[in-house]
Amino acid sequence: MKLLIYNIRNWQDSQGESNVRRVLEVLREADADVIGLNEVLHPHPSPDPNLPALDYLARKLGMEAAFGPAFQPTNAFHLPEVMSGNAVLCRYPILASAAHHLTPVVNRQRGLLETRIFLPDDTAFTLYVTHLEPKREDVRVQQVRSALSWTVRDRGKPHVIVGDLNTYHPADFPDKDALAAFRAKAEARGFTFFQAQVIPLLLKSGYVDACASHPQPTWNRDDELWARMDFILLSEPLAGSVKACGVIDTPATRETSDHLPVLADVEM
């Protein structure tokens, strides 16, 4: 089964134009079975006037969709019913979904979308999609602990956490100079990392980094790839099940969003 996580930047490309068609083409080319999306506005206009963008993607890809609202955008151009959050597109039946709020709330509410997916072999697994606080590592740690209070119900069962975690994996910067350069650039823009704790906490909780053997940057800032911030994390029963994992880095993906999609092939 191919799993993908993608932050789609609120349906806007690097020029601030609608990227709905581009997102569709990226996803179609990736050919993933299960897709997690971050920074999804819903409902949002699409090329089909009768379908919101998320449902438009689902229709075009032949998938089912689920949406987990997190917060209401403050942009005056958004209608009152528009929410920002996480979403799932799935080639298999979605049995159930639920949106959970993460604490604490700093600036904006963050969420965790829980989706129960029925597989062709008559088994099921749970996909959790989240997007953590962008500025402060201490808040992200607390939000991860909040998320773990939900995922613990699947302890010992196959499940996956995917999302833009807005942090880095310490193992991705074994060179102190490279880490110092990254942190200096990030902190100049108001992102505070200090000591990265989120990924070590998730690994200590039993999760496996699907891309550990081939980590690649996913965050594209000022046309420069800065760091890996988008992750696919597998529960212990899925450890050793990764056949391949990598970033889709093409001119199309660099133009479509400020994050690159991450794709993993997992034996379920």
Coordinates of C-alpha atoms in Angstrom, one line a residue:
M1 CA 0.0 0.0 0.0
K2 CA 1.3 3.4 -0.9
L3 CA 0.8 6.2 1.7
L4 CA 1.4 9.9 1.0
I5 CA 1.4 13.0 3.1
Y6 CA 1.2 16.5 1.5
N7 CA 0.8 20.0 2.9
I8 CA -1.1 21.7 0.0
R9 CA -0.7 25.3 1.3
N10 CA -4.4 26.3 1.6
W11 CA -5.0 25.6 -2.1
Q12 CA -2.4 28.2 -3.2
D13 CA 0.8 27.8 -5.2
S14 CA 4.0 29.8 -4.7
Q15 CA 2.5 32.7 -6.6
G16 CA -0.7 32.8 -4.5
E17 CA -2.8 31.4 -7.3
S18 CA -5.2 28.4 -7.0
N19 CA -3.3 25.1 -7.1
V20 CA -6.3 22.8 -7.1
R21 CA -5.6 21.5 -10.6
R22 CA -1.9 21.2 -9.8
V23 CA -2.5 19.3 -6.6
L24 CA -4.7 16.9 -8.6
E25 CA -1.9 16.3 -11.1
V26 CA 0.6 15.7 -8.4
L27 CA -1.6 13.2 -6.6
R28 CA -2.6 11.5 -9.8
E29 CA 1.1 11.1 -10.7
A30 CA 2.0 9.8 -7.2
D31 CA -0.7 7.1 -7.5
A32 CA -1.0 6.6 -3.7
D33 CA -3.7 4.4 -2.2
V34 CA -4.1 6.5 1.0
I35 CA -3.4 10.3 1.1
G36 CA -3.1 12.6 4.1
L37 CA -3.4 16.4 3.4
N38 CA -2.5 19.4 5.6
E39 CA -3.6 23.0 5.3
V40 CA -6.9 22.1 3.6
L41 CA -9.6 24.7 3.4
H42 CA -13.1 23.2 3.2
P43 CA -15.3 24.0 1.4
H44 CA -13.2 25.7 -1.2
P45 CA -13.9 26.5 -4.8
S46 CA -12.8 24.0 -7.5
P47 CA -12.9 23.9 -11.3
D48 CA -16.3 22.2 -10.9
P49 CA -18.7 24.8 -9.6
N50 CA -20.8 22.0 -8.0
L51 CA -18.0 20.5 -6.0
P52 CA -15.7 21.8 -3.2
A53 CA -12.0 21.3 -4.0
L54 CA -11.6 18.3 -1.6
D55 CA -14.6 16.5 -3.2
Y56 CA -13.4 17.4 -6.6
L57 CA -10.1 15.7 -6.0
A58 CA -11.9 12.6 -4.6
R59 CA -14.2 12.5 -7.7
K60 CA -11.3 12.8 -10.1
L61 CA -9.1 10.3 -8.3
G62 CA -11.9 7.8 -7.7
M63 CA -11.4 8.0 -3.9
E64 CA -13.4 8.6 -0.7
A65 CA -12.7 11.7 1.3
A66 CA -12.8 12.7 5.0
F67 CA -12.2 16.2 6.5
G68 CA -11.2 17.1 10.0
P69 CA -11.7 20.8 10.8
A70 CA -9.2 22.5 13.1
F71 CA -9.8 26.3 13.0
Q72 CA -11.7 29.0 11.1
P73 CA -9.5 31.2 8.9
T74 CA -9.5 34.9 9.7
N75 CA -9.2 35.9 6.1
A76 CA -12.2 38.2 5.3
F77 CA -12.6 36.5 1.8
H78 CA -13.5 33.2 3.4
L79 CA -17.1 32.4 4.0
P80 CA -18.2 31.7 7.7
E81 CA -18.6 28.0 7.0
V82 CA -15.0 27.6 5.7
M83 CA -12.7 25.7 8.0
S84 CA -9.0 24.9 7.8
G85 CA -7.8 21.4 8.8
N86 CA -6.6 18.0 7.7
A87 CA -8.0 15.6 5.2
V88 CA -7.8 12.1 3.9
L89 CA -8.3 10.7 0.4
C90 CA -8.5 7.0 0.2
R91 CA -8.9 4.4 -2.5
Y92 CA -10.4 2.0 0.1
P93 CA -13.6 2.4 2.0
I94 CA -13.5 4.8 5.0
L95 CA -15.4 3.1 7.8
A96 CA -15.4 6.1 10.2
S97 CA -13.6 9.4 10.9
A98 CA -13.3 11.8 13.8
A99 CA -11.7 15.2 14.3
H100 CA -9.9 15.8 17.6
H101 CA -8.6 19.1 18.9
L102 CA -5.0 19.2 20.3
T103 CA -3.9 21.2 23.3
P104 CA -2.6 23.6 24.0
V105 CA -3.9 26.3 21.6
V106 CA -1.4 28.9 20.6
N107 CA -2.5 31.3 17.9
R108 CA -4.6 28.6 16.1
Q109 CA -6.3 25.4 17.1
R110 CA -4.5 22.4 15.9
G111 CA -6.2 19.1 15.1
L112 CA -5.8 15.4 14.6
L113 CA -8.0 13.6 12.0
E114 CA -8.6 9.9 12.8
T115 CA -9.7 7.8 9.9
R116 CA -10.5 4.1 10.0
I117 CA -9.8 2.4 6.7
F118 CA -11.0 -1.0 5.4
L119 CA -8.5 -2.9 3.4
P120 CA -9.0 -5.4 0.5
D121 CA -7.9 -8.3 2.7
D122 CA -10.9 -7.6 5.1
T123 CA -8.6 -6.0 7.8
A124 CA -8.6 -2.4 8.9
F125 CA -6.1 0.2 10.1
T126 CA -6.2 3.7 11.4
L127 CA -4.6 6.7 9.8
Y128 CA -4.0 9.8 11.9
V129 CA -3.3 13.1 10.1
T130 CA -2.0 16.1 12.0
H131 CA -0.4 19.5 11.6
L132 CA 1.4 20.9 14.6
E133 CA 2.1 24.4 15.9
P134 CA 4.7 26.1 13.6
K135 CA 6.6 28.4 15.9
R136 CA 7.4 26.7 19.3
E137 CA 8.8 23.3 20.0
D138 CA 7.6 23.2 23.6
V139 CA 4.0 23.6 22.3
R140 CA 4.5 21.0 19.7
V141 CA 5.7 18.5 22.4
Q142 CA 2.5 19.1 24.3
Q143 CA 0.4 18.7 21.2
V144 CA 2.1 15.4 20.4
R145 CA 1.3 14.2 23.9
S146 CA -2.3 15.3 23.3
A147 CA -2.3 13.3 20.0
L148 CA -0.9 10.2 21.8
S149 CA -3.8 10.3 24.2
W150 CA -5.9 9.4 21.1
T151 CA -3.6 7.0 19.3
V152 CA -3.0 5.0 22.5
R153 CA -6.3 3.3 21.8
D154 CA -4.6 1.6 18.8
R155 CA -1.6 0.5 20.8
G156 CA -0.5 -2.9 19.5
K157 CA -2.5 -2.5 16.3
P158 CA -1.4 -1.3 12.8
H159 CA -1.8 2.4 12.5
V160 CA 0.1 5.3 11.0
I161 CA 0.6 9.0 12.0
V162 CA 1.3 11.4 9.1
G163 CA 1.7 15.1 8.9
D164 CA 3.6 18.4 8.8
L165 CA 5.1 18.3 12.3
N166 CA 6.9 21.6 11.9
T167 CA 10.0 20.2 13.5
Y168 CA 13.2 18.4 12.4
H169 CA 14.6 15.0 13.1
P170 CA 17.9 15.3 15.1
A171 CA 19.4 12.5 13.0
D172 CA 18.9 14.5 9.8
F173 CA 21.6 17.0 11.0
P174 CA 24.6 14.9 12.2
D175 CA 26.8 17.8 11.2
K176 CA 26.8 20.5 13.9
D177 CA 27.6 23.3 11.3
A178 CA 24.6 22.3 9.1
L179 CA 22.3 22.2 12.1
A180 CA 23.5 25.6 13.3
A181 CA 23.0 27.1 9.8
F182 CA 19.5 25.7 9.6
R183 CA 18.5 26.9 13.0
A184 CA 19.9 30.4 12.4
K185 CA 17.8 30.7 9.2
A186 CA 14.7 29.4 10.8
E187 CA 15.0 31.4 14.0
A188 CA 15.5 34.6 11.9
R189 CA 12.0 34.0 10.7
G190 CA 10.6 33.4 14.2
F191 CA 10.7 29.6 14.2
T192 CA 12.2 28.4 17.5
F193 CA 13.5 24.8 17.6
F194 CA 16.3 24.8 20.2
Q195 CA 16.4 21.1 21.0
A196 CA 14.2 19.1 18.8
Q197 CA 12.0 16.9 21.0
V198 CA 9.0 15.9 19.0
I199 CA 10.5 13.2 16.8
P200 CA 12.5 11.6 19.7
L201 CA 9.2 11.5 21.8
L202 CA 7.3 9.8 19.0
L203 CA 10.2 7.3 18.5
K204 CA 10.3 6.6 22.2
S205 CA 6.5 6.0 22.1
G206 CA 7.2 3.1 19.7
Y207 CA 6.7 4.7 16.3
V208 CA 9.0 4.0 13.3
D209 CA 10.2 6.7 10.9
A210 CA 9.3 5.3 7.4
C211 CA 11.9 7.5 5.7
A212 CA 14.7 6.9 8.3
S213 CA 17.0 5.2 5.7
H214 CA 16.5 7.9 3.1
P215 CA 15.7 11.2 4.7
Q216 CA 15.2 14.2 2.4
P217 CA 14.1 17.8 3.0
T218 CA 10.5 18.6 2.4
W219 CA 10.1 22.2 3.4
N220 CA 10.8 24.6 0.5
R221 CA 11.4 28.2 1.6
D222 CA 12.6 31.0 -0.7
D223 CA 13.2 28.3 -3.4
E224 CA 15.5 26.4 -1.1
L225 CA 14.9 23.1 0.6
W226 CA 15.5 23.7 4.3
A227 CA 14.6 20.6 6.3
R228 CA 12.4 17.5 6.6
M229 CA 9.2 18.5 8.4
D230 CA 6.7 16.1 6.9
F231 CA 6.7 12.6 8.3
I232 CA 5.2 9.2 8.0
L233 CA 5.4 7.3 11.3
L234 CA 4.4 3.7 11.6
S235 CA 3.2 1.8 14.7
E236 CA 5.3 -1.1 16.0
P237 CA 3.3 -3.8 14.3
L238 CA 4.3 -2.2 11.0
A239 CA 8.0 -1.9 11.8
G240 CA 10.0 -3.5 9.0
S241 CA 7.2 -3.2 6.6
V242 CA 8.5 -0.3 4.6
K243 CA 9.5 -1.2 1.1
A244 CA 10.4 2.3 0.0
C245 CA 10.0 5.9 1.2
G246 CA 11.0 9.2 -0.4
V247 CA 10.1 12.7 -1.3
I248 CA 8.6 13.6 -4.7
D249 CA 10.8 16.5 -5.8
T250 CA 9.9 17.7 -9.2
P251 CA 9.4 21.1 -10.8
A252 CA 5.6 20.5 -10.5
T253 CA 5.8 19.8 -6.8
R254 CA 8.0 22.7 -6.1
E255 CA 5.6 25.1 -7.8
T256 CA 2.5 23.6 -6.3
S257 CA 3.2 24.1 -2.6
D258 CA 5.9 25.2 -0.1
H259 CA 6.1 21.5 1.0
L260 CA 7.0 18.5 -1.0
P261 CA 4.9 15.3 -0.8
V262 CA 6.3 12.3 1.0
L263 CA 5.4 8.8 -0.4
A264 CA 6.0 5.5 1.4
D265 CA 5.3 1.9 0.1
V266 CA 4.3 -0.2 3.1
E267 CA 3.4 -3.8 3.4
M268 CA 0.2 -3.9 5.5

